[in-house]
Coordinates of N, CA, C and O and ligand atoms in Angstrom, one line a residue:
X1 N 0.5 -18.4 5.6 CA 1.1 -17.1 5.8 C 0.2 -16.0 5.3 O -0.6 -16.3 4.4
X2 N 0.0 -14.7 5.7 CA -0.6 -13.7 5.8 C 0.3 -12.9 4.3 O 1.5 -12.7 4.3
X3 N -0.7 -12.6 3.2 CA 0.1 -12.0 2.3 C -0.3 -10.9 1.6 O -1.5 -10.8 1.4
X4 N 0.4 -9.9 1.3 CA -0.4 -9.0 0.4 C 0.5 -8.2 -1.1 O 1.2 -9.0 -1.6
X5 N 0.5 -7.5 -1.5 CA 0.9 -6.9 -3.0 C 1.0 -6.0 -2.5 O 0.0 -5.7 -1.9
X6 N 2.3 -4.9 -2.3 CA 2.2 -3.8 -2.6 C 3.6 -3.0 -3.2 O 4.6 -3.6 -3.6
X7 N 3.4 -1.2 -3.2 CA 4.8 -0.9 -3.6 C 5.0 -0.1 -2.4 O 4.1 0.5 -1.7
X8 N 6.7 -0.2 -2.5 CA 7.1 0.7 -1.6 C 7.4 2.2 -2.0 O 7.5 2.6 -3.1
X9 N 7.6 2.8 -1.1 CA 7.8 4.3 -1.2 C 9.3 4.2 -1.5 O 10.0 3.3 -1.0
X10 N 10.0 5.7 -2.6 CA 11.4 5.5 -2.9 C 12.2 6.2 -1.7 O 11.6 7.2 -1.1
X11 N 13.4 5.8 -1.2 CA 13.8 6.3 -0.1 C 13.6 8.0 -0.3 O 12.6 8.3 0.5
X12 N 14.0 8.9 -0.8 CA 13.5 10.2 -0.9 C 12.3 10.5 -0.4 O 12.1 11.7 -0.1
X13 N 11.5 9.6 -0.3 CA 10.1 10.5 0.0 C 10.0 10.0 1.6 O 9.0 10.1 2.2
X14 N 11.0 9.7 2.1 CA 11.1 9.3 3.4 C 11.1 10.4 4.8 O 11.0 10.1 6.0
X15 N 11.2 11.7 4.2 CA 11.5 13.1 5.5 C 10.1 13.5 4.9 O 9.2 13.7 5.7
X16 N 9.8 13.8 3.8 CA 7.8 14.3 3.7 C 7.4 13.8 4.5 O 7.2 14.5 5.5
X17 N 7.0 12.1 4.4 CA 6.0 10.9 4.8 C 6.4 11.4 6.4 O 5.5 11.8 7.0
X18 N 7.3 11.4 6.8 CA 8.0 11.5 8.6 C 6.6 13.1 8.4 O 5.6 12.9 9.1
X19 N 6.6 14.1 7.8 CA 6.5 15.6 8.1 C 5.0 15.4 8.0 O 4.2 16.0 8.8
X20 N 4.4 14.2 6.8 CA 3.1 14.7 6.8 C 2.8 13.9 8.2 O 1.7 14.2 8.7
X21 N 3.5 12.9 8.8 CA 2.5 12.0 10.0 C 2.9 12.7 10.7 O 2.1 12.6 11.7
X22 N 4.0 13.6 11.2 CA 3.8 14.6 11.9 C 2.8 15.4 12.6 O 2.7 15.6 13.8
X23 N 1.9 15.9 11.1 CA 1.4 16.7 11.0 C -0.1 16.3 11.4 O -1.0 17.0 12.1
X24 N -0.2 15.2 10.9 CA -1.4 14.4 10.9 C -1.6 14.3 12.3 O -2.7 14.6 12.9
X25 N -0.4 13.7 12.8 CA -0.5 13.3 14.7 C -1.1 14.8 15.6 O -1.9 14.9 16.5
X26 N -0.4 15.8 14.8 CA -0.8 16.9 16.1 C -2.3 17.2 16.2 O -2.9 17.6 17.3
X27 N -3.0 17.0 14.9 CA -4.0 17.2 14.8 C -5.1 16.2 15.0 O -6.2 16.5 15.5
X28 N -4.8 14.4 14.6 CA -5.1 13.6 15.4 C -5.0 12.5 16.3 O -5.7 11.5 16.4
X29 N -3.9 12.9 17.0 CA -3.4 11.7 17.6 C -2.9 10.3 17.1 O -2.4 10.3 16.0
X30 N -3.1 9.3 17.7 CA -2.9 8.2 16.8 C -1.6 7.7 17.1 O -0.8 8.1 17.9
X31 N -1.5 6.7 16.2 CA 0.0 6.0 16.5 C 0.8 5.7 14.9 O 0.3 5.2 13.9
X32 N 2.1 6.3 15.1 CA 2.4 6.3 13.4 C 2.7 5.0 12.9 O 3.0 4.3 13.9
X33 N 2.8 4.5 11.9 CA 3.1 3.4 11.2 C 4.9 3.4 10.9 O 5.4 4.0 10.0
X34 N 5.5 2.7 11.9 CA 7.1 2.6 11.3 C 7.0 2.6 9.8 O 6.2 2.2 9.0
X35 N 8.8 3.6 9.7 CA 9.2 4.1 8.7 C 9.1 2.5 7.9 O 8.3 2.4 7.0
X36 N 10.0 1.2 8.3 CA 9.8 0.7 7.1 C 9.2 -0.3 7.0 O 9.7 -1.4 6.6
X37 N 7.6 0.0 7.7 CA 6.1 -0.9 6.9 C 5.2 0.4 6.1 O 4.1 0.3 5.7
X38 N 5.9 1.5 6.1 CA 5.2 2.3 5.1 C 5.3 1.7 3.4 O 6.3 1.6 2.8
X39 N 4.1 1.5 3.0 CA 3.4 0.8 1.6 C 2.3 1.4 1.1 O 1.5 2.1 1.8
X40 N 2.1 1.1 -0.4 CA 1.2 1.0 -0.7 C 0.4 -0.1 -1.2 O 0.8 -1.0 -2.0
X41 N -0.7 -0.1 -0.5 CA -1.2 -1.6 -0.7 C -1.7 -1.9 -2.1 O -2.5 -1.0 -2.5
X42 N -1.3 -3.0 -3.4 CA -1.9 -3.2 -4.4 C -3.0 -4.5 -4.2 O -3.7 -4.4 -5.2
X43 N -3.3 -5.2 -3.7 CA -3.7 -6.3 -3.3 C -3.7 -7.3 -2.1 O -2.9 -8.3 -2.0
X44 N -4.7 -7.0 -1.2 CA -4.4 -7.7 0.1 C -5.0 -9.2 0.0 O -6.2 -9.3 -0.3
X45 N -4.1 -10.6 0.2 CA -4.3 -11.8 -0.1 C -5.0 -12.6 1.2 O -5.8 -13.5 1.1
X46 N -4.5 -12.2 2.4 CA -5.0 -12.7 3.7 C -4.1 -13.7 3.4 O -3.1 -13.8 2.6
X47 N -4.9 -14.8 4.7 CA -3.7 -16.4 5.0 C -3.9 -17.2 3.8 O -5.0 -17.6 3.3
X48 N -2.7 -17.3 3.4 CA -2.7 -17.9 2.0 C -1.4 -19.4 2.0 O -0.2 -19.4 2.2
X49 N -1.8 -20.1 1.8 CA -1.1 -21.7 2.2 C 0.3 -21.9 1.4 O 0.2 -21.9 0.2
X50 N 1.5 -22.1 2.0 CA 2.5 -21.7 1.7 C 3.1 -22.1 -0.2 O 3.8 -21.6 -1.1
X51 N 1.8 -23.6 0.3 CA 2.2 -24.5 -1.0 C 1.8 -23.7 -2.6 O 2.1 -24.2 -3.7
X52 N 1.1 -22.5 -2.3 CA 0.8 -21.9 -3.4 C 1.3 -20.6 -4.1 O 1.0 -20.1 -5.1
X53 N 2.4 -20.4 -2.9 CA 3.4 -19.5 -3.3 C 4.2 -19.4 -4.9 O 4.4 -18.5 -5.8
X54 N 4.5 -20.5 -4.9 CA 5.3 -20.4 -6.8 C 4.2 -20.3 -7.4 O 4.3 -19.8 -8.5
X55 N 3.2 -20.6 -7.1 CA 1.9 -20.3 -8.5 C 1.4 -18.5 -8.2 O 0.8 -17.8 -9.1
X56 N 1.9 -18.0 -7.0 CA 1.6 -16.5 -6.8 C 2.4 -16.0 -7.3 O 2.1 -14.9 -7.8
X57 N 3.9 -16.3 -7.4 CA 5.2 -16.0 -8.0 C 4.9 -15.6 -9.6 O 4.9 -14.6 -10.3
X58 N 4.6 -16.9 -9.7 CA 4.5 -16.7 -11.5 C 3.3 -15.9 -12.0 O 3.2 -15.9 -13.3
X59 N 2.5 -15.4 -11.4 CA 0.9 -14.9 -11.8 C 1.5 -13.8 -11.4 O 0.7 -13.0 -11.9
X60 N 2.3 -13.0 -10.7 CA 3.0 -11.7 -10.4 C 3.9 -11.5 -11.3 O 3.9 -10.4 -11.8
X61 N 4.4 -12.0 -11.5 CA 5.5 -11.8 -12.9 C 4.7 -11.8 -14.2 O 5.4 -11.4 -15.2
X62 N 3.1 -12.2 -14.4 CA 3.2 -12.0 -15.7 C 2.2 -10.8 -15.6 O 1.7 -10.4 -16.6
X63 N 1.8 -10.2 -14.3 CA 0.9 -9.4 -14.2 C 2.0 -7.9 -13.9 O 1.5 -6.8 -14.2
X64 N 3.2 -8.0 -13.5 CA 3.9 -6.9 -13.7 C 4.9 -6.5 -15.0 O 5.6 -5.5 -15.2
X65 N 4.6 -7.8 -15.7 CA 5.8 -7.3 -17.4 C 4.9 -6.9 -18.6 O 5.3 -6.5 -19.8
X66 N 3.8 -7.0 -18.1 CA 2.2 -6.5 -18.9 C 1.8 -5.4 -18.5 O 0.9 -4.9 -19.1
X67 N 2.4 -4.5 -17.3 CA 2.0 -2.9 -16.9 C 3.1 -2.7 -16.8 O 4.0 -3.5 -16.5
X68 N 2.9 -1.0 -17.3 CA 3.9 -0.3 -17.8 C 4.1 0.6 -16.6 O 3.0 1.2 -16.5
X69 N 4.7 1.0 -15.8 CA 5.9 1.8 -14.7 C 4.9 3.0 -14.8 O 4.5 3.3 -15.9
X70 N 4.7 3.8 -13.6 CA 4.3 5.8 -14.2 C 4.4 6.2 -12.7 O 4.6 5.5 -11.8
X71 N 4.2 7.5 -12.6 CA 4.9 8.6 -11.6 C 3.3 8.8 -10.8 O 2.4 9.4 -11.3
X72 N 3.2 8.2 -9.4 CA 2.2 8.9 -8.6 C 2.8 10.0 -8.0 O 4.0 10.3 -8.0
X73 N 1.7 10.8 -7.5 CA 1.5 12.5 -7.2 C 0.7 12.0 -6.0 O -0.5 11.7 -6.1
X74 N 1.8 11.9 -4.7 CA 0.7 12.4 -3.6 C 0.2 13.4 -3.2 O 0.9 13.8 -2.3
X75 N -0.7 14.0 -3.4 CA -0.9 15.5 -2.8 C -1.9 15.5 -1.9 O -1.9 16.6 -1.5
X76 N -2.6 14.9 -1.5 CA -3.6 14.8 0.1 C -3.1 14.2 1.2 O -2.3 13.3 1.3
X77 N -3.6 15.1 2.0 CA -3.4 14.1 3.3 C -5.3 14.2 4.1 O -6.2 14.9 3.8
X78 N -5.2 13.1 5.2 CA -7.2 13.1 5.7 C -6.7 12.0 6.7 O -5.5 11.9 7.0
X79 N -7.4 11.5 7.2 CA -8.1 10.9 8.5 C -9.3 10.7 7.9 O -10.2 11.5 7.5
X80 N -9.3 8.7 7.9 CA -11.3 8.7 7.9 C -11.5 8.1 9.4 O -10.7 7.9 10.4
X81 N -12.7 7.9 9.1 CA -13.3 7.7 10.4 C -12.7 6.0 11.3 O -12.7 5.6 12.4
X82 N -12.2 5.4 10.3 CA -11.5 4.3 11.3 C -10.6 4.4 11.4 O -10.0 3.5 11.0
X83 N -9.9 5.5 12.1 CA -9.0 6.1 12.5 C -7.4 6.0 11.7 O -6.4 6.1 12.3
X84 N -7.5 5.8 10.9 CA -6.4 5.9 9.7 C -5.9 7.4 8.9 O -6.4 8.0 8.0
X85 N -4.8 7.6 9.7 CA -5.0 9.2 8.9 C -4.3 9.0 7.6 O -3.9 7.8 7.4
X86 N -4.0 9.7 6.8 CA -3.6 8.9 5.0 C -2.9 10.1 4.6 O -3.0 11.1 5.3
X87 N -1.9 9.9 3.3 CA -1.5 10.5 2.1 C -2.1 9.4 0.8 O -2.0 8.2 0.7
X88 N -2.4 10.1 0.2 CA -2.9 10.1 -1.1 C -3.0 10.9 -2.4 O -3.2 12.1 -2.4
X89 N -2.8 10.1 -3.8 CA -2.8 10.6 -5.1 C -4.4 11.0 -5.3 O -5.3 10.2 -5.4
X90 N -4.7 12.6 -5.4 CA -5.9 12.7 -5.7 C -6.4 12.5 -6.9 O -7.7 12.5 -7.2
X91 N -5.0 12.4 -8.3 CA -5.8 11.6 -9.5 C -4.4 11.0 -9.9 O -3.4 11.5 -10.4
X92 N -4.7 9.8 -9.5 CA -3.6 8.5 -9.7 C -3.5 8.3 -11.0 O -4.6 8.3 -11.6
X93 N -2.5 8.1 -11.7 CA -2.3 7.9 -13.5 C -3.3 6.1 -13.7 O -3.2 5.1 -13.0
X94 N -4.0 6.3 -14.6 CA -4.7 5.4 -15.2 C -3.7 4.3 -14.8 O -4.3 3.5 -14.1
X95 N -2.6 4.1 -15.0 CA -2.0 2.8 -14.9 C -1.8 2.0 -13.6 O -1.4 0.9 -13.5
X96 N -2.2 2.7 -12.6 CA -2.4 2.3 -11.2 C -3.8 1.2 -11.0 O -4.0 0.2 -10.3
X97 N -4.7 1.8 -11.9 CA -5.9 1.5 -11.8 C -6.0 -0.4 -12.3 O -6.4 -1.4 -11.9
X98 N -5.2 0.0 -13.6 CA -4.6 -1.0 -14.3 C -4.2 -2.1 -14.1 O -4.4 -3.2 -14.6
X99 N -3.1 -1.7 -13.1 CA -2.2 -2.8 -12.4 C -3.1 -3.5 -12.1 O -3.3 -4.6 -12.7
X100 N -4.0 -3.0 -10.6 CA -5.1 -3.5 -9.6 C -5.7 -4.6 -10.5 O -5.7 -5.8 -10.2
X101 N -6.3 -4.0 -11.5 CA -7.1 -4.8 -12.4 C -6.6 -5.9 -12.3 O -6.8 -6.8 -11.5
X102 N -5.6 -6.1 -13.4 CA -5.0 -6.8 -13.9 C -4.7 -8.1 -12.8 O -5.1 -9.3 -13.1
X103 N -4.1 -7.9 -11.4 CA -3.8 -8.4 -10.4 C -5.1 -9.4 -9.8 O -5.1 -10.6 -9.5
X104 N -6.2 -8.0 -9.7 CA -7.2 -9.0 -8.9 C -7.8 -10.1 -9.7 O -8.4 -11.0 -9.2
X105 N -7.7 -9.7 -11.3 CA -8.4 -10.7 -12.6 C -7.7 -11.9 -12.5 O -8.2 -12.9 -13.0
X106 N -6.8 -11.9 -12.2 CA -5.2 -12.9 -11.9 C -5.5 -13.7 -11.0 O -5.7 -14.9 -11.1
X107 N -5.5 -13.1 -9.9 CA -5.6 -13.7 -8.8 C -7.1 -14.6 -8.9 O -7.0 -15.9 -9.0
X108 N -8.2 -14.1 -9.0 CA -9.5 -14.5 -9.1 C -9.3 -15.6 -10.6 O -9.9 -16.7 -10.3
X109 N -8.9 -15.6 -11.4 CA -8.9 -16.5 -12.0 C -7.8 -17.4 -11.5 O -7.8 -18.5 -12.1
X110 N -7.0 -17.4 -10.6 CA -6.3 -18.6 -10.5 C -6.8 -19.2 -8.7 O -6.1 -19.8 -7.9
X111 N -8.4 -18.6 -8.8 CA -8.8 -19.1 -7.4 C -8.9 -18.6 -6.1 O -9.6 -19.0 -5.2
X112 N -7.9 -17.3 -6.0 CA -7.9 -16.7 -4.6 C -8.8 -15.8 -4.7 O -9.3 -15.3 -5.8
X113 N -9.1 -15.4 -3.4 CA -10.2 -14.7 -3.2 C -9.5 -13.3 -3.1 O -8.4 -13.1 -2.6
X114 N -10.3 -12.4 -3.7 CA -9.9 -11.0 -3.7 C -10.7 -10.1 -3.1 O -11.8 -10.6 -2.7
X115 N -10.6 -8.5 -2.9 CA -11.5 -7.8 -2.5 C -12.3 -6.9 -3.2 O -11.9 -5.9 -3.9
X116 N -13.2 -7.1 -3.1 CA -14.7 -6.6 -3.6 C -14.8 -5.2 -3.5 O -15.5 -4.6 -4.3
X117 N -14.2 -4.5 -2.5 CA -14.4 -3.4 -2.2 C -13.6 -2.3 -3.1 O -12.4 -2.6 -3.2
X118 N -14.1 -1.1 -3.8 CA -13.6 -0.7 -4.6 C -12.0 -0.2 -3.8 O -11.7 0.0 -2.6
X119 N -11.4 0.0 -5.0 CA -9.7 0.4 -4.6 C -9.6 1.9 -4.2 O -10.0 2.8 -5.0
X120 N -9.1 2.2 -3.1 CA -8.8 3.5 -2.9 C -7.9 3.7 -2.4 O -7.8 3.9 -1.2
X121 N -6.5 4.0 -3.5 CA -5.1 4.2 -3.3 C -4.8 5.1 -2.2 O -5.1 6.3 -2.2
X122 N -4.1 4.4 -1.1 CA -3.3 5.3 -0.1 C -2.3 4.8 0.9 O -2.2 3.6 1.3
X123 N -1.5 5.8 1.2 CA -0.8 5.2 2.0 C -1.1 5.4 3.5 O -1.3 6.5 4.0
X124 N -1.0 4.1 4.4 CA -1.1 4.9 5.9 C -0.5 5.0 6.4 O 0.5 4.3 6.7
X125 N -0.8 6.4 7.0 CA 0.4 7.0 8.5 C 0.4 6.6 9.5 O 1.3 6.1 10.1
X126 N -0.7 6.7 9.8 CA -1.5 6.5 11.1 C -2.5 5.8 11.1 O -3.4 5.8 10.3
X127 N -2.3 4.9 12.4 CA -3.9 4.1 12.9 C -4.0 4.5 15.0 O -3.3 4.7 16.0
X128 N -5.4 4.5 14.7 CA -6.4 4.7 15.7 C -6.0 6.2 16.2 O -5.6 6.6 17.3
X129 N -6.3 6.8 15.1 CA -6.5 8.4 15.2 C -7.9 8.5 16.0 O -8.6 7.6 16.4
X130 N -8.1 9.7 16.2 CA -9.0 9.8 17.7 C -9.9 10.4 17.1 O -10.8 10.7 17.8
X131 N -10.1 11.1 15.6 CA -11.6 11.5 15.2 C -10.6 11.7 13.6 O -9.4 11.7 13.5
X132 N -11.8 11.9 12.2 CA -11.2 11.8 11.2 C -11.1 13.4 10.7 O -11.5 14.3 11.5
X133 N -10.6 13.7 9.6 CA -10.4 15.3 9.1 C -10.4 15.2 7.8 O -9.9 14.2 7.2
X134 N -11.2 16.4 7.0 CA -11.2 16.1 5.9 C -10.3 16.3 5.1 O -9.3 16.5 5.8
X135 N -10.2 16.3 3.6 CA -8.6 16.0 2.9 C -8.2 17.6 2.9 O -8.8 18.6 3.0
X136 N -7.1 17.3 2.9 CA -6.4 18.8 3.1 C -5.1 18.8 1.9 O -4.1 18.2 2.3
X137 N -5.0 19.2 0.9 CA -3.9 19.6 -0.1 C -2.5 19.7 0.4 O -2.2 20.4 1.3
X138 N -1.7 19.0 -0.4 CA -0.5 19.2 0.5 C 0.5 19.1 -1.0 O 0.1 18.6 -2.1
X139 N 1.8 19.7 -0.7 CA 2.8 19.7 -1.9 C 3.1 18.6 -2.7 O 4.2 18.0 -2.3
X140 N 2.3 17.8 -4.1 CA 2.5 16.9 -4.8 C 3.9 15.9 -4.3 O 4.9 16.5 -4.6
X141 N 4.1 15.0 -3.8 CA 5.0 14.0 -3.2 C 5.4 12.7 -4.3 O 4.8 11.6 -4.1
X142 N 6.3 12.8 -5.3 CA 7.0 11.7 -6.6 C 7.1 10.4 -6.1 O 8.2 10.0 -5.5
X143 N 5.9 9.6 -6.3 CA 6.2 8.1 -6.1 C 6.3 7.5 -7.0 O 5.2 7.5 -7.6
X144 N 7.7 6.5 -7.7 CA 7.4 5.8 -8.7 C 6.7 5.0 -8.5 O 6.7 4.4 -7.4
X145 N 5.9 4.5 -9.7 CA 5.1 3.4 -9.3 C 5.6 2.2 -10.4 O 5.2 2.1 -11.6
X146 N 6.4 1.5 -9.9 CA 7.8 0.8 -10.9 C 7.8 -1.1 -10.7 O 8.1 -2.0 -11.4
X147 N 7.3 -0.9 -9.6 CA 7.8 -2.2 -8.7 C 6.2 -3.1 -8.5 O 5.2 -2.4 -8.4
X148 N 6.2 -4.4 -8.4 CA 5.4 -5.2 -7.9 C 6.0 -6.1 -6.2 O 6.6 -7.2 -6.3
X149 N 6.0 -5.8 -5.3 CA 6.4 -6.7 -4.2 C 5.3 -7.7 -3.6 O 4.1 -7.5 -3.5
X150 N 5.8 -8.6 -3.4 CA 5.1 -9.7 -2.8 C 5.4 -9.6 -1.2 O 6.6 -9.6 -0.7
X151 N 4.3 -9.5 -0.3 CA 5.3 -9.2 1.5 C 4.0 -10.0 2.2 O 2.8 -10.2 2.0
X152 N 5.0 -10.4 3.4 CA 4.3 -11.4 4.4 C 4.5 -10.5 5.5 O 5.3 -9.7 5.9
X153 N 3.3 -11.0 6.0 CA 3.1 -9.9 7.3 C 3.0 -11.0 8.4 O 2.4 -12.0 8.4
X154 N 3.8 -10.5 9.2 CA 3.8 -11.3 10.7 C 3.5 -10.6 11.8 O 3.9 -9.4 12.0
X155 N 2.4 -11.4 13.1 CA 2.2 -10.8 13.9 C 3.5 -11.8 14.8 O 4.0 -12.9 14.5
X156 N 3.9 -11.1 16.1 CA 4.1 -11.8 17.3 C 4.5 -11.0 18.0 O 4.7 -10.0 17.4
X157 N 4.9 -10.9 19.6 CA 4.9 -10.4 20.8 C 5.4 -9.0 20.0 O 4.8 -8.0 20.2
X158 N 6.3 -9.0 19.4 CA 7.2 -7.6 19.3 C 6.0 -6.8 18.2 O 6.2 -5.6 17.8
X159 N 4.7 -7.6 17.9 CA 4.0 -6.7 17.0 C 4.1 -7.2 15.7 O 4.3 -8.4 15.4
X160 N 3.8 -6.4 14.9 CA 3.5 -6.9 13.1 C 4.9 -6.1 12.3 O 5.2 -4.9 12.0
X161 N 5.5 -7.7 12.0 CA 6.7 -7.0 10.7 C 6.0 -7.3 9.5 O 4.8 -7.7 9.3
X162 N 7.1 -7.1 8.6 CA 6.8 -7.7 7.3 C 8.0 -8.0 6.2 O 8.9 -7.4 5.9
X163 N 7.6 -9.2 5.9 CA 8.9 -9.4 5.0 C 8.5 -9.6 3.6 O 7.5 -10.1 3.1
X164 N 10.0 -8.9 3.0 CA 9.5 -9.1 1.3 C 9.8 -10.0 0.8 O 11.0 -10.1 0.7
X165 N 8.9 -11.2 0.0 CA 9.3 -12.5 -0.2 C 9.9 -12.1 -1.8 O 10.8 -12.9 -2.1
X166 N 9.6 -11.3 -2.5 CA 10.1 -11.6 -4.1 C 8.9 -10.5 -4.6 O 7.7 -10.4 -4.3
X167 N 10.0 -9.4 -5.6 CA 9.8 -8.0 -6.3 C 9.9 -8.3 -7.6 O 10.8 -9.1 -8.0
X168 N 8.8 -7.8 -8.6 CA 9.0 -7.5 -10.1 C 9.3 -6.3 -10.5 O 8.7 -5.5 -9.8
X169 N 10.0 -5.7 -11.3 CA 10.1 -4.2 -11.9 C 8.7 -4.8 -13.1 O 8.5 -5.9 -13.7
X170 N 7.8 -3.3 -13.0 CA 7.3 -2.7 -14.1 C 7.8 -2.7 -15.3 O 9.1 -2.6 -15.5
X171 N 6.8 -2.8 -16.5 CA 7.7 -2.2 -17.6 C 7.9 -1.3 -17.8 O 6.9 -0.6 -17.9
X172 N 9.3 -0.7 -18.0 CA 9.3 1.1 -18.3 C 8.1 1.0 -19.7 O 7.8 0.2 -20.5
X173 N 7.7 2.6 -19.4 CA 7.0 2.9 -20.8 C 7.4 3.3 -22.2 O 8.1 4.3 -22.3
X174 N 7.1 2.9 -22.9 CA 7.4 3.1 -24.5 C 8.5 4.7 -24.4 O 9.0 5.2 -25.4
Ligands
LIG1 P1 -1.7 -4.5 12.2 O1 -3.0 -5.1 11.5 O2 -1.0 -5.5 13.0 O3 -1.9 -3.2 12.8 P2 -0.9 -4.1 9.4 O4 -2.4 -3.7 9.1 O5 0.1 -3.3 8.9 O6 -0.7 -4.3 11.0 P3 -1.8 -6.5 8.2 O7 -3.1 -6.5 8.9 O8 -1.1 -7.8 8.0 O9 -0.7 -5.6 8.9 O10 -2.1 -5.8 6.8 C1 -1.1 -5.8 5.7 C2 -1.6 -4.8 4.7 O11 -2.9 -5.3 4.1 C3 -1.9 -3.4 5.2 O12 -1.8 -2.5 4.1 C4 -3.4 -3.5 5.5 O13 -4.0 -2.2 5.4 C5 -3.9 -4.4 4.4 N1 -5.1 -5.2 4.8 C6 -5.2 -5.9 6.0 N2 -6.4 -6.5 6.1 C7 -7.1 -6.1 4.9 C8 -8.4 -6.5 4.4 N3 -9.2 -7.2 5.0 N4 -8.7 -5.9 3.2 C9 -7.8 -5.2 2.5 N5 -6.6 -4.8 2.9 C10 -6.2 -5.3 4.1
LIG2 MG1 -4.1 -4.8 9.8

C-alpha cells in the first residue's frame, strides 16, 4: 500500500483554500486538488507492505505524544515550476520542523526509507499549472497543527483517493 503522514486542514479553512485555488487557477491554469485530499504532507512513505503497518502505528503514536500541538499561519501563495501552485506558512512555528524530525528519525531507525530532500511545508492546490509565479502575500490562514494522520493513497480508474487508516492528537502545550 502507498502511504504517507500528514495533517489535515480544519474545516474552517475550507472557503479561503477554495478562494486561494481560485485565484491561483486564473492566473495559472492547472487542475485543483479536490476539497477532500487537501493536506499537509508530514512524511511521504511510498509502497509500504501491509504486514508492517502495526509497527508504523506504534512508532506514530510515540512520535505524536512527544510533540506538542501549535498554530500554522498560512500566508503565501506561488506556483513552482512543476507546476504545483501552493499555500504556505512563510515562518512555520519551530514545532513543525520538530515533528518532521522526529518522524523521519523514527521512521529511519525502524528501517523505512525516508526523504532526503529538505522539508518544505505546503499545501497543494494545484497540479500541472502551465508556468510558475512567485510568492505573493496573502491574509495569514489558522491551521492547527494538532493531529498526526496516517493515509493511504489509491490509484484506480476513477483516479487517486485516499483513505485515513488511524490519527494521533498532538500534545496540547504546557
Ligand atoms: P496523483 O499522484 O495521483 O496526482 P497525489 O500526488 O495526491 O495524486 P500520491 O502520489 O499518492 O497522490 O501522493 C500522496 C502525497 O505524498 C502527496 O502529498 C504527494 O505530494 C506526496 N508525495 C508523493 N510522492 C512523493 C515523493 N516521491 N516524495 C515526497 N512526497 C511525495
Ligand atoms: Mg503524486
Amino acid at each position: 500500500m502507498r502511504l504517507f503522514f500528514a495533517c489535515w486542514p480544519p474545516a474552517s479553512a475550507l472557503p479561503a483554500l477554495h478562494h486561494h485555488t481560485e485565484r491561483l487557477r486564473s492566473h495559472l491554469g492547472g487542475r485543483p486538488v479536490p476539497r477532500v485530499r487537501l493536506h499537509l504532507t508530514l512524511a511521504f512513505l511510498g509502497e509500504i507492505d501491509e504486514a508492517r503497518l502495526a509497527e508504523l502505528c506504534e512508532l506514530a503514536a510515540v512520535v505524536a505524544s512527544a510533540s506538542t500541538a501549535g498554530l500554522l499561519q498560512f500566508d503565501s501563495v506561488g506556483g513552482w515550476d512543476n507546476g504545483i501552485g501552493w499555500l504556505a506558512p512563510s515562518a512555520p512555528p519551530a514545532g513543525l520542523a520538530e515533528l518532521v524530525e522526529r518522524l523521519n528519525a523514527a521512521l529511519a531507525a525502524a528501517g523505512f526509507v525516508v526523504e532526503r530532500r529538505r522539508y518544505r511545508p505546503h499545501l497543494t492546490l494545484l497540479r500541472a499549472a502551465r508556468q510558475a509565479w512567485r510568492p505573493h502575500p496573502v491574509a495569514p490562514l489558522a491551521w492547527p497543527l494538532d493531529h498526526l494522520a496516517l493515509v493511504a493513497s489509491t490509484l484506480d480508474a476513477r483516479g487517486t483517493s485516499y483513505q485515513e487508516l488511524a490519527r494521533w492528537p498532538l500534545s496540547a502545550p504546557q
